[in-house]
Short mmCIF file of C-alpha atoms in Angstrom, two decimals:
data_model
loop_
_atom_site.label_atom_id
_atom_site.label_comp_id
_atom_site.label_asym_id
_atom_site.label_seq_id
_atom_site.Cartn_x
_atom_site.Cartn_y
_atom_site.Cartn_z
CA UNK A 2 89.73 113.55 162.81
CA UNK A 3 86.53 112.25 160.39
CA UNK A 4 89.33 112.18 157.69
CA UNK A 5 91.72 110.00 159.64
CA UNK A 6 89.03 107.71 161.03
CA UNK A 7 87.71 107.17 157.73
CA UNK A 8 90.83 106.51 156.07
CA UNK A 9 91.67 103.92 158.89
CA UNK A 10 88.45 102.34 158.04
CA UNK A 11 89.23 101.49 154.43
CA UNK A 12 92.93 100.81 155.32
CA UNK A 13 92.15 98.44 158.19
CA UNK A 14 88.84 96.46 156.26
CA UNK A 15 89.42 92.79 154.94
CA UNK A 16 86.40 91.35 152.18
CA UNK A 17 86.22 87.85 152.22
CA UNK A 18 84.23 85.76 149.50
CA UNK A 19 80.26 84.28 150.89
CA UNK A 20 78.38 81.91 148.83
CA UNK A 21 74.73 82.52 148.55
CA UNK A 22 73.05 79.79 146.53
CA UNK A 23 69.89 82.11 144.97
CA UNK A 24 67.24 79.33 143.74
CA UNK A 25 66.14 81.50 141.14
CA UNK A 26 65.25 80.43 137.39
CA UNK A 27 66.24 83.85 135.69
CA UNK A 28 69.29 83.87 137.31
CA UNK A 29 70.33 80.19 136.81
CA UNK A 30 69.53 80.48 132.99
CA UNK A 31 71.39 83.88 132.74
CA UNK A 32 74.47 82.55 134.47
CA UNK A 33 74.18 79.36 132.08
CA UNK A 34 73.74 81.81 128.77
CA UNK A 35 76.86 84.09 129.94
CA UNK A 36 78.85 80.74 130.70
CA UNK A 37 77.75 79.06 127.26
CA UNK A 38 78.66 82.10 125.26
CA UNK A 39 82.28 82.20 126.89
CA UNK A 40 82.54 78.67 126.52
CA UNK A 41 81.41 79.28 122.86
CA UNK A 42 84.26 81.60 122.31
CA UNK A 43 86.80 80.50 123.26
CA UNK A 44 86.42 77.03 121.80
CA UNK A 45 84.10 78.35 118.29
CA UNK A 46 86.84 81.68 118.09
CA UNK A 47 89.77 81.25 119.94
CA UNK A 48 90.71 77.64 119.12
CA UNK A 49 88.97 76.40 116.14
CA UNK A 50 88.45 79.56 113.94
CA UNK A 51 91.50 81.49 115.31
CA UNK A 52 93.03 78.36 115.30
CA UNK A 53 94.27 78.76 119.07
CA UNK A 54 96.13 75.22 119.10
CA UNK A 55 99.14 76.41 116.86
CA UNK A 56 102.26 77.73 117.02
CA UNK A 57 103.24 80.65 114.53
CA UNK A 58 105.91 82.48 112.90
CA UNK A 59 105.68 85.17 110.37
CA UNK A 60 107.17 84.18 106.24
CA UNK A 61 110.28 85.23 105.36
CA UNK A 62 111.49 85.78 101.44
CA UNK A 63 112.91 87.51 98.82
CA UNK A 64 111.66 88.33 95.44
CA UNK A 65 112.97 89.32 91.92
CA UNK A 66 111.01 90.20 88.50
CA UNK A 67 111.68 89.40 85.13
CA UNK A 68 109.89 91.29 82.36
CA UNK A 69 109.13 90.75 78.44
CA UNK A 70 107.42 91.64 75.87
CA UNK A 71 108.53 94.41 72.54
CA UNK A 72 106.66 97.58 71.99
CA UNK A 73 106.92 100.24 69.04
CA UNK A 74 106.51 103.77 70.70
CA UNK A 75 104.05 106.69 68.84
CA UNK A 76 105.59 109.61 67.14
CA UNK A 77 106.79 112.08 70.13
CA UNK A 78 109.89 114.74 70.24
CA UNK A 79 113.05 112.93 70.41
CA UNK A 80 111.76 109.47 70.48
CA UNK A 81 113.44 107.34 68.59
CA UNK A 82 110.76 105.26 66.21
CA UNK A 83 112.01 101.65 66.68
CA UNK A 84 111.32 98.56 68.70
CA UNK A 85 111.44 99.27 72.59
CA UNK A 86 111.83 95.34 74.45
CA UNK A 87 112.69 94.94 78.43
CA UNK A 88 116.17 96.38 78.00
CA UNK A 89 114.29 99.54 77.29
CA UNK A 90 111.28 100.48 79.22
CA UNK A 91 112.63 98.37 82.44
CA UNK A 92 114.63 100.72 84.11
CA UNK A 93 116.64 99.95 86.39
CA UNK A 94 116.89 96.64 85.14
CA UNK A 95 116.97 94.88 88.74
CA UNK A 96 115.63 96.34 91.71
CA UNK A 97 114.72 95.07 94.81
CA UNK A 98 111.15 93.91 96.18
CA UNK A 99 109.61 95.56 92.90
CA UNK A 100 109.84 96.60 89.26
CA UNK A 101 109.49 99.44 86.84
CA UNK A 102 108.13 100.23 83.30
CA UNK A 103 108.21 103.12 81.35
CA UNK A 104 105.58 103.96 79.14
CA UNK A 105 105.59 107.58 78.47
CA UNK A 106 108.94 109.96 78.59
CA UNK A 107 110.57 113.39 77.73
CA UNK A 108 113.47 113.17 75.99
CA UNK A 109 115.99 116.36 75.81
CA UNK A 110 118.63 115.18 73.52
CA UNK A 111 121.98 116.16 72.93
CA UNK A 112 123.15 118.06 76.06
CA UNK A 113 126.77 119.51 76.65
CA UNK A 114 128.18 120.73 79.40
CA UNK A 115 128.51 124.84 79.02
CA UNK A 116 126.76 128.23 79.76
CA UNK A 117 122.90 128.74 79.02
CA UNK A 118 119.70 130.70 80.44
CA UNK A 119 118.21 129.57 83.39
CA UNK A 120 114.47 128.65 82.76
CA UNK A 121 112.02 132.08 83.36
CA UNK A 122 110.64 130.38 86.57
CA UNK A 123 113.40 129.58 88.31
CA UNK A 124 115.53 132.82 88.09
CA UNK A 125 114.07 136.20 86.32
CA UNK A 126 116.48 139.21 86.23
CA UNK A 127 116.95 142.42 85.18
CA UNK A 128 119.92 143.28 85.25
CA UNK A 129 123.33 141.60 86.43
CA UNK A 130 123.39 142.39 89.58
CA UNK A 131 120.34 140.23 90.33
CA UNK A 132 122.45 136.67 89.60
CA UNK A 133 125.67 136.87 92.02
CA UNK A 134 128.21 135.23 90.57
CA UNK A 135 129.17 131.72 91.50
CA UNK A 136 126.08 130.80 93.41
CA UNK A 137 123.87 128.12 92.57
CA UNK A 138 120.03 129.00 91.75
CA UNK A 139 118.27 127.36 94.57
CA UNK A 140 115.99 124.36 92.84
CA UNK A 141 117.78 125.37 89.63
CA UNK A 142 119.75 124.05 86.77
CA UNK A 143 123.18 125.52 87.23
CA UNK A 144 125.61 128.19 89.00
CA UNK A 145 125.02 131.49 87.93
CA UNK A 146 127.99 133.46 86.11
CA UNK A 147 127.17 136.98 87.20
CA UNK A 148 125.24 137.88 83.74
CA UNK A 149 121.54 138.74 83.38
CA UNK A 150 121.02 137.50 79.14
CA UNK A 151 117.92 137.44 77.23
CA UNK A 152 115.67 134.03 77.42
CA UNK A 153 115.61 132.30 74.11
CA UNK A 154 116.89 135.38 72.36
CA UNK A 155 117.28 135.53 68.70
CA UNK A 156 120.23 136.78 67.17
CA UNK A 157 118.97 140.22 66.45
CA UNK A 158 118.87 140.74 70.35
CA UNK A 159 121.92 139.38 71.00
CA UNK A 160 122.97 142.34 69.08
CA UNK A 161 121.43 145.08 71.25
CA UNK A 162 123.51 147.29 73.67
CA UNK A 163 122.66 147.07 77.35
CA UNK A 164 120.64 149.62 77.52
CA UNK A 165 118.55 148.95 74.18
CA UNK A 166 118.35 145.46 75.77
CA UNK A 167 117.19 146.93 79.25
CA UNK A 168 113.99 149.26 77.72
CA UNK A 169 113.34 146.29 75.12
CA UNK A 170 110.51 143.49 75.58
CA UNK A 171 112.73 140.88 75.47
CA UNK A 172 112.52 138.38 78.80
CA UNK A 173 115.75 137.73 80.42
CA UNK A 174 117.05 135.19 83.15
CA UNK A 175 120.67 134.86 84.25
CA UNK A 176 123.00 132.79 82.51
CA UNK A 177 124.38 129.92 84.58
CA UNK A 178 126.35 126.97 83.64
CA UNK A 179 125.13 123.55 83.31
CA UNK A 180 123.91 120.86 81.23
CA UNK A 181 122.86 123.28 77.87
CA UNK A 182 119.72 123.37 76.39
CA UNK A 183 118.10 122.88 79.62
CA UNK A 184 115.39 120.01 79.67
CA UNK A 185 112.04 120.60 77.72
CA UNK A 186 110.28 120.11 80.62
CA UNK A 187 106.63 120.01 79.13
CA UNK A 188 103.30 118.35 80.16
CA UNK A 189 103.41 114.82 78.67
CA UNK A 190 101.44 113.92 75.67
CA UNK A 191 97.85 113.15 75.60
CA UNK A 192 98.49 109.12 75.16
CA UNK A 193 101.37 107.05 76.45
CA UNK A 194 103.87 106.86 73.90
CA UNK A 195 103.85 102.76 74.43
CA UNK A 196 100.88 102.83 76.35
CA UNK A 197 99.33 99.96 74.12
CA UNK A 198 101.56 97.88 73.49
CA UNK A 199 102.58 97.66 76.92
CA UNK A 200 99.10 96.55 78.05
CA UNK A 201 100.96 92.42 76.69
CA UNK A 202 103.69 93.03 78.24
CA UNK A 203 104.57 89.83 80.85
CA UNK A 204 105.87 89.70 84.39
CA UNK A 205 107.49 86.68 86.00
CA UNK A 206 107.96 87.10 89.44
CA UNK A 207 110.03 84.69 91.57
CA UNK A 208 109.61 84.63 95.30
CA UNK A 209 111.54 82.28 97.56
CA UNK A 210 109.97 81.82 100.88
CA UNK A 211 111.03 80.49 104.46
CA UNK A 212 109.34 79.14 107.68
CA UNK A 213 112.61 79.29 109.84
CA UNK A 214 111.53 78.23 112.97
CA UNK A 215 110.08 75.01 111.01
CA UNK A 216 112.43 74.44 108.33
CA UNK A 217 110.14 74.83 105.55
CA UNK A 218 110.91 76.45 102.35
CA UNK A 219 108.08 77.12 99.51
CA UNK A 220 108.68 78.91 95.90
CA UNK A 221 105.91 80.27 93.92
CA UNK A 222 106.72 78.22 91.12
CA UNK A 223 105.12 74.93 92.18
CA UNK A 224 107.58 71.71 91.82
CA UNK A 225 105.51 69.64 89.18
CA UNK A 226 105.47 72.65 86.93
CA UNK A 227 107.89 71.79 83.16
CA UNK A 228 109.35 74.00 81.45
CA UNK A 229 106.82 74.02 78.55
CA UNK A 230 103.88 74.99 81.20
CA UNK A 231 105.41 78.34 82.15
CA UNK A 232 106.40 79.59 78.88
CA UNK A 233 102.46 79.44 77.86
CA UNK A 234 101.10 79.89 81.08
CA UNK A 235 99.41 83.20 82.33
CA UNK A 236 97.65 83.74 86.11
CA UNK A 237 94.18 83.28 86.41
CA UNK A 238 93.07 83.15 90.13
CA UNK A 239 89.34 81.45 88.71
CA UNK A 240 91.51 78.76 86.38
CA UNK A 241 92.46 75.93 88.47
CA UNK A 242 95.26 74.81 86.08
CA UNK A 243 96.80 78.81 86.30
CA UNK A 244 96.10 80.19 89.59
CA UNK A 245 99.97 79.38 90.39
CA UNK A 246 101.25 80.47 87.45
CA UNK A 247 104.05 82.71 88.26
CA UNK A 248 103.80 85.17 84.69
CA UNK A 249 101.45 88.23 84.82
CA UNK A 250 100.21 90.64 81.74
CA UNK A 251 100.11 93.98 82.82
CA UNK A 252 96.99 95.06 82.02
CA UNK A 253 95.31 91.57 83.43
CA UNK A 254 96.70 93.13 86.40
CA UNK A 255 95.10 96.42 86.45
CA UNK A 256 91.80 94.36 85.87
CA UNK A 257 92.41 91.80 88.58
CA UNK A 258 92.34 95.50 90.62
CA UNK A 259 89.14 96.55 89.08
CA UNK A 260 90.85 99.69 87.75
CA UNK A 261 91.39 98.80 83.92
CA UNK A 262 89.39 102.87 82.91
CA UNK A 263 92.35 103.86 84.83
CA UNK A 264 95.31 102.56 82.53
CA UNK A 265 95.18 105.30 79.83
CA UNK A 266 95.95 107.84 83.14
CA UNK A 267 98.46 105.80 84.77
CA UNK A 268 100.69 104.83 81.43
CA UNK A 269 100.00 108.60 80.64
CA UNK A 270 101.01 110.32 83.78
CA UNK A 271 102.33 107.10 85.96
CA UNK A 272 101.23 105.20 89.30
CA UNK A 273 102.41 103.12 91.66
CA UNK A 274 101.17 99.67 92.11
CA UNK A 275 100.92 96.91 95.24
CA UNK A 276 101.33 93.36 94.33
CA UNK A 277 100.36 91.39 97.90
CA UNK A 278 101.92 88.28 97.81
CA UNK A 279 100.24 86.53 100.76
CA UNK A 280 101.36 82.98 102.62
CA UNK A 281 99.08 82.02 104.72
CA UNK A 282 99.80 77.87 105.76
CA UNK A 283 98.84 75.41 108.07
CA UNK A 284 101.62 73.14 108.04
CA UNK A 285 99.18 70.79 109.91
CA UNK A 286 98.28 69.50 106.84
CA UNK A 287 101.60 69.42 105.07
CA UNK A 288 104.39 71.72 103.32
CA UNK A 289 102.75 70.66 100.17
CA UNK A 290 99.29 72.87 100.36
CA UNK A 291 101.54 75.97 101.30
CA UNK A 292 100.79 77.79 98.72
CA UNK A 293 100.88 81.90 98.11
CA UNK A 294 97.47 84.15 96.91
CA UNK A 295 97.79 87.18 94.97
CA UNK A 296 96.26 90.59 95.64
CA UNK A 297 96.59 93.89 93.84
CA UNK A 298 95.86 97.66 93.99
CA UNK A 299 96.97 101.21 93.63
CA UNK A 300 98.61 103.08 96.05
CA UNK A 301 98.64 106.75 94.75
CA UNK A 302 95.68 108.69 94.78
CA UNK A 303 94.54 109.11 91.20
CA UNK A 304 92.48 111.71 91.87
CA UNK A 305 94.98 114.17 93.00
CA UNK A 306 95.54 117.68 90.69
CA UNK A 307 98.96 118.27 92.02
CA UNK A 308 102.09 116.04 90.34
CA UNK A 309 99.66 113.16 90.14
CA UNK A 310 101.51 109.87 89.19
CA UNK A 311 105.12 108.74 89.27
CA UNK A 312 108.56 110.34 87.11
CA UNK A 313 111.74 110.24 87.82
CA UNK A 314 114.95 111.14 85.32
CA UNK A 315 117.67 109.22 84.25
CA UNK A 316 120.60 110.14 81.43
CA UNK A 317 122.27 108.31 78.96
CA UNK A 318 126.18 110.09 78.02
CA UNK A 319 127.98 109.58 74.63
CA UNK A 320 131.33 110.50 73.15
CA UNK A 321 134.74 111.08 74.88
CA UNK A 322 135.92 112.99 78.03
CA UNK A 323 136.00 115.92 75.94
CA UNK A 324 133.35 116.02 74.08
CA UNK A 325 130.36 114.22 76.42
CA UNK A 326 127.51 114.86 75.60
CA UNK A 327 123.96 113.35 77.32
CA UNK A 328 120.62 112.58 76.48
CA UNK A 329 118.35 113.64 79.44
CA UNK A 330 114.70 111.41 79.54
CA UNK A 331 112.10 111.84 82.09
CA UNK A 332 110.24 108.73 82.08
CA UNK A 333 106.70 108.44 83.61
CA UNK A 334 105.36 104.75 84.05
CA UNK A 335 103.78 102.53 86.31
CA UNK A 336 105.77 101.47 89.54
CA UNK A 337 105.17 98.06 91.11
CA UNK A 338 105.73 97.56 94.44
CA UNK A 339 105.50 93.45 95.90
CA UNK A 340 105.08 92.79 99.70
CA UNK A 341 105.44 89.39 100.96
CA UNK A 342 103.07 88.86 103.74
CA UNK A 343 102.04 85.92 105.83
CA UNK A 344 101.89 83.22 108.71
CA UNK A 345 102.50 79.59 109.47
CA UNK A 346 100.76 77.29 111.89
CA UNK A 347 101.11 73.99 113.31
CA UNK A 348 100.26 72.52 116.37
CA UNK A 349 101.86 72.94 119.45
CA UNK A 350 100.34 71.70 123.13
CA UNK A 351 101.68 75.00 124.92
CA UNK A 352 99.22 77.80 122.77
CA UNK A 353 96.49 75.43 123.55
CA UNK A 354 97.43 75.16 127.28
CA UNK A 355 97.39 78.90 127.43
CA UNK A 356 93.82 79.50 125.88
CA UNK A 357 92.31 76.93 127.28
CA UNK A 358 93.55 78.76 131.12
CA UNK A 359 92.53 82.26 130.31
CA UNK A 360 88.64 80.93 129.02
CA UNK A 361 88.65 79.21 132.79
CA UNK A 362 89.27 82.08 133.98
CA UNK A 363 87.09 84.33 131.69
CA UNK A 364 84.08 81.81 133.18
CA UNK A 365 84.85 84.49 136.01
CA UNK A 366 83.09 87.41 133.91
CA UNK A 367 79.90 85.18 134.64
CA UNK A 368 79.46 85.54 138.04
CA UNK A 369 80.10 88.85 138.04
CA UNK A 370 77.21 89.71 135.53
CA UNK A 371 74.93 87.98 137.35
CA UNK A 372 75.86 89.40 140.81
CA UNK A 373 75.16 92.95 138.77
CA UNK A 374 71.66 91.66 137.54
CA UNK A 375 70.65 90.20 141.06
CA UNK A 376 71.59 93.30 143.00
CA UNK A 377 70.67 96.14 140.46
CA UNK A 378 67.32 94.62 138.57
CA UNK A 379 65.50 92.02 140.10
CA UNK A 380 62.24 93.10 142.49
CA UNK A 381 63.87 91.51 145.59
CA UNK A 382 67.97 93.16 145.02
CA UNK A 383 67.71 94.31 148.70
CA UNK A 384 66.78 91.28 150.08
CA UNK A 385 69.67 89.68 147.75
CA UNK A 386 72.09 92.67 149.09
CA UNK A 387 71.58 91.84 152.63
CA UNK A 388 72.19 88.17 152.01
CA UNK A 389 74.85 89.33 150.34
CA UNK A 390 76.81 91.56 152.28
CA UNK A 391 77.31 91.18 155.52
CA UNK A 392 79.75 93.58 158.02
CA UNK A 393 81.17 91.72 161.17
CA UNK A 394 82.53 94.19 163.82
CA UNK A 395 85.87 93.25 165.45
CA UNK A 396 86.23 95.01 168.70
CA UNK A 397 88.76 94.80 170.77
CA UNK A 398 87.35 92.90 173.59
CA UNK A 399 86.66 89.94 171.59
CA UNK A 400 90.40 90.42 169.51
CA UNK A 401 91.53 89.91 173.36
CA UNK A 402 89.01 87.69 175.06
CA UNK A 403 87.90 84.92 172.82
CA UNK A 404 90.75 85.08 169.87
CA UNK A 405 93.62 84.82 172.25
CA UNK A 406 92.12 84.02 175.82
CA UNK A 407 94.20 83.95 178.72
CA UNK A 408 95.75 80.51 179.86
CA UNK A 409 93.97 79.05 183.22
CA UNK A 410 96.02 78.94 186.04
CA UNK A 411 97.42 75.60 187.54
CA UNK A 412 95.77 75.18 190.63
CA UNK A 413 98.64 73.87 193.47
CA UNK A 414 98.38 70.11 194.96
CA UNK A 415 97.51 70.22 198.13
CA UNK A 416 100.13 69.02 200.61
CA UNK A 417 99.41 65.42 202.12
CA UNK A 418 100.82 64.86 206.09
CA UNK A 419 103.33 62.26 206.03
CA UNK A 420 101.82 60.50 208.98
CA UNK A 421 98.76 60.36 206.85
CA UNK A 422 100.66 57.90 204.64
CA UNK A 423 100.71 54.60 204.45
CA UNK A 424 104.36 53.37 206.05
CA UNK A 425 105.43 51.62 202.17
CA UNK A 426 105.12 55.09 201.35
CA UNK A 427 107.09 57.19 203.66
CA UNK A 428 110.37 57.73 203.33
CA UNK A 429 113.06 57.48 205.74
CA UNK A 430 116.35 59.88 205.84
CA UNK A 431 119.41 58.04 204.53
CA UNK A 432 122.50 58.11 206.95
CA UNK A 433 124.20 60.25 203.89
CA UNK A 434 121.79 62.78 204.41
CA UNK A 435 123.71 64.76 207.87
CA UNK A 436 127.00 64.05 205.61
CA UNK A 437 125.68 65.90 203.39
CA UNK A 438 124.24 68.71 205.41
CA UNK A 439 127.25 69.15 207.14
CA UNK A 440 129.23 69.08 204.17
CA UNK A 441 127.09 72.01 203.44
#
């Protein structure tokens, strides 16, 4: 019964708002800081900084790369010696959103399709019944052929019987067929094999930009820039003349980073690297001073032991259908990745509307602050409490008596003798009136 009578209670409870007007200096200069500071916001943050008045819409683009610059590669297994340009070390020569250079490589020339070892670490055997015939070596080179054969045998152990094979030292894997020799997969060298040259080499990037829901388009390459300008031009973000100059030099790049002692490393072993290409415009001002910012850093984690950098493989075939033959090259280099990133802004009535409301009604946060200092730590918060608060009963005799009293009863006129009349005012039967009561 306590249960339902106290859930009645806070079912059947209205709280109406009371003013109390506290004359109290703390309090007053409190509720003017909390005010001020809101006030401060929203106008200092919200609308000025924050720039609260303007509509926005995120950039839009596309971006291509063009690269330069001629390189002559150090003496490494199967590298040709002989000028490397873009045709080269850009591989693949056009790719989306980024670009690639190769600056250090494996080469495994001269590959034919036919029958070879497998590689000691991918499938050891000892005899043939450990390589199934016609099943692939999982994360191998090639199908197997049912035959376990001596790993880079000479020709003297070719020449051994099975079982002379079997009890000699000789290592053996099973022969499978595929591309034959297998690749020389080997640690690269100790330098890049153009690592130095490619430190010049030259980047022009091209990025084509567009604020849709304004119908503004912007291009890196500014329009009073001739011809003669970007051929010798190179960015500087401190040079006023080159900070939009659209060609980079790789290395400049890796310095703009702070991360030039890390260039030996990354043409060494690879790396992949951000280019932030950042529009950021307040169209109040114009289309004109819409201009991009560059930022740059590494992604991958240097530091890492395990396949640090960035390799991938690509071939190059030669000769007819029946006699094609490949060229196999791992290439390690450094990756570049570009992001387009950015906002536009220009003034619109209905954003500033909107955050102008909600810091009217943040002013809100102020009186509840101060109702929290007044009733929890100031000397006289009971006092404050009871002026405060303030619980008004509603019983039932009042919710019937007073709210909705009863209506008075009309007290009947009193009947006046006719004789009492004066004779204008007495009426006399009409001669209709015994028609009609007999026509009742």
């Amino acid at each position: 019964m306590t249960i339902l009578t106290s859930l009645s209670s806070l079912l059947l409870e209205y709280d109406t708002l009371k003013v109390v007007h506290i004359r109290s200096k703390k309090v007053g200069i409190i509720n003017r800081l909390i005010q001020l500071a809101i006030i401060g916001y929203i106008i200092g943050y919200v609308i000025v900084y924050n720039k609260g008045y303007q509509e926005t819409e995120p950039v839009d683009g596309a971006v291509t790369a063009k690269l330069k610059g001629a390189g002559f590669p150090l003496n490494a297994s199967g590298v040709t010696r002989r000028v490397w340009d873009a045709s080269d070390y850009h591989i693949p020569p056009q790719q989306t959103d980024g670009f690639f250079v190769m600056t250090n490589m494996i080469i495994t020339p001269n590959q034919r399709n036919g029958t070879c070892p497998e590689s000691l670490k991918n499938k050891p055997c000892e005899t043939n019944a450990d390589c199934p015939k016609d099943v692939m070596v999982p994360a191998g080179n090639g199908l197997m052929t049912g035959r376990c054969v001596p790993f880079n045998a000479t020709d003297e152990d070719l020449q051994l019987s099975g079982e002379e094979l079997a009890s000699s030292d000789v290592k053996k894997t099973c022969e499978i067929v595929s591309w034959c020799p297998l690749e020389t997969d080997v640690t690269p060298a100790r330098k890049a094999v153009i690592g130095d040259d490619a430190r010049n080499f030259t980047v022009l990037i091209k990025n084509s930009i567009l604020f849709r829901k304004f119908n503004v388009r912007r291009r890196n390459i500014p329009e009073s820039t001739t011809e003669a300008f970007l051929k010798s031009c190179r960015y500087d973000p401190h040079d006023a003349e080159n900070k939009y100059c659209p060609i980079f030099r790789l290395y400049h790049i890796f310095q703009l980073a702070k991360m030039e002692d890390q260039w030996e490393a990354a043409t060494k072993s690879g790396a992949v690297v951000a280019i932030d290409i950042s529009w950021n415009c307040d169209l109040d001002h114009g289309s004109e001073a819409c201009n991009p910012s560059y930022q740059f850093r590494r992604v991958d984690n240097p530091a890492v032991s395990l396949s640090p950098g960035f390799n991938f493989r690509f071939s190059q075939y030669h000769g007819s259908e029946s006699t094609t033959s490949r060229t196999l090259t791992k290439a390690y280099g450094i990756l570049f990745v570009i992001k387009i990133t950015g906002n536009a802004g220009k003034f619109s009535i209905v954003p500033l509307m909107v955050n102008l409301a909600s810091g009217l009604a943040l002013l809100g946060v102020a009186t509840i602050l101060c109702d929290f200092v007044v009733l929890h730590f100031l000397q006289k918060r009971q006092f404050y409490h009871e002026k405060k608060f303030e619980e008004v009963e509603v019983t039932d005799e009042i919710v019937s008596g007073s709210l909705f009293p009863k209506k008075p009863e009309t007290a009947s006129t009193p009947t006046v003798p006719m004789k009492e009349l004066p004779a204008s005012m007495q009426t006399q039967p009409s001669e209709s009136a015994p028609l009609l009561n007999e026509q009742r």
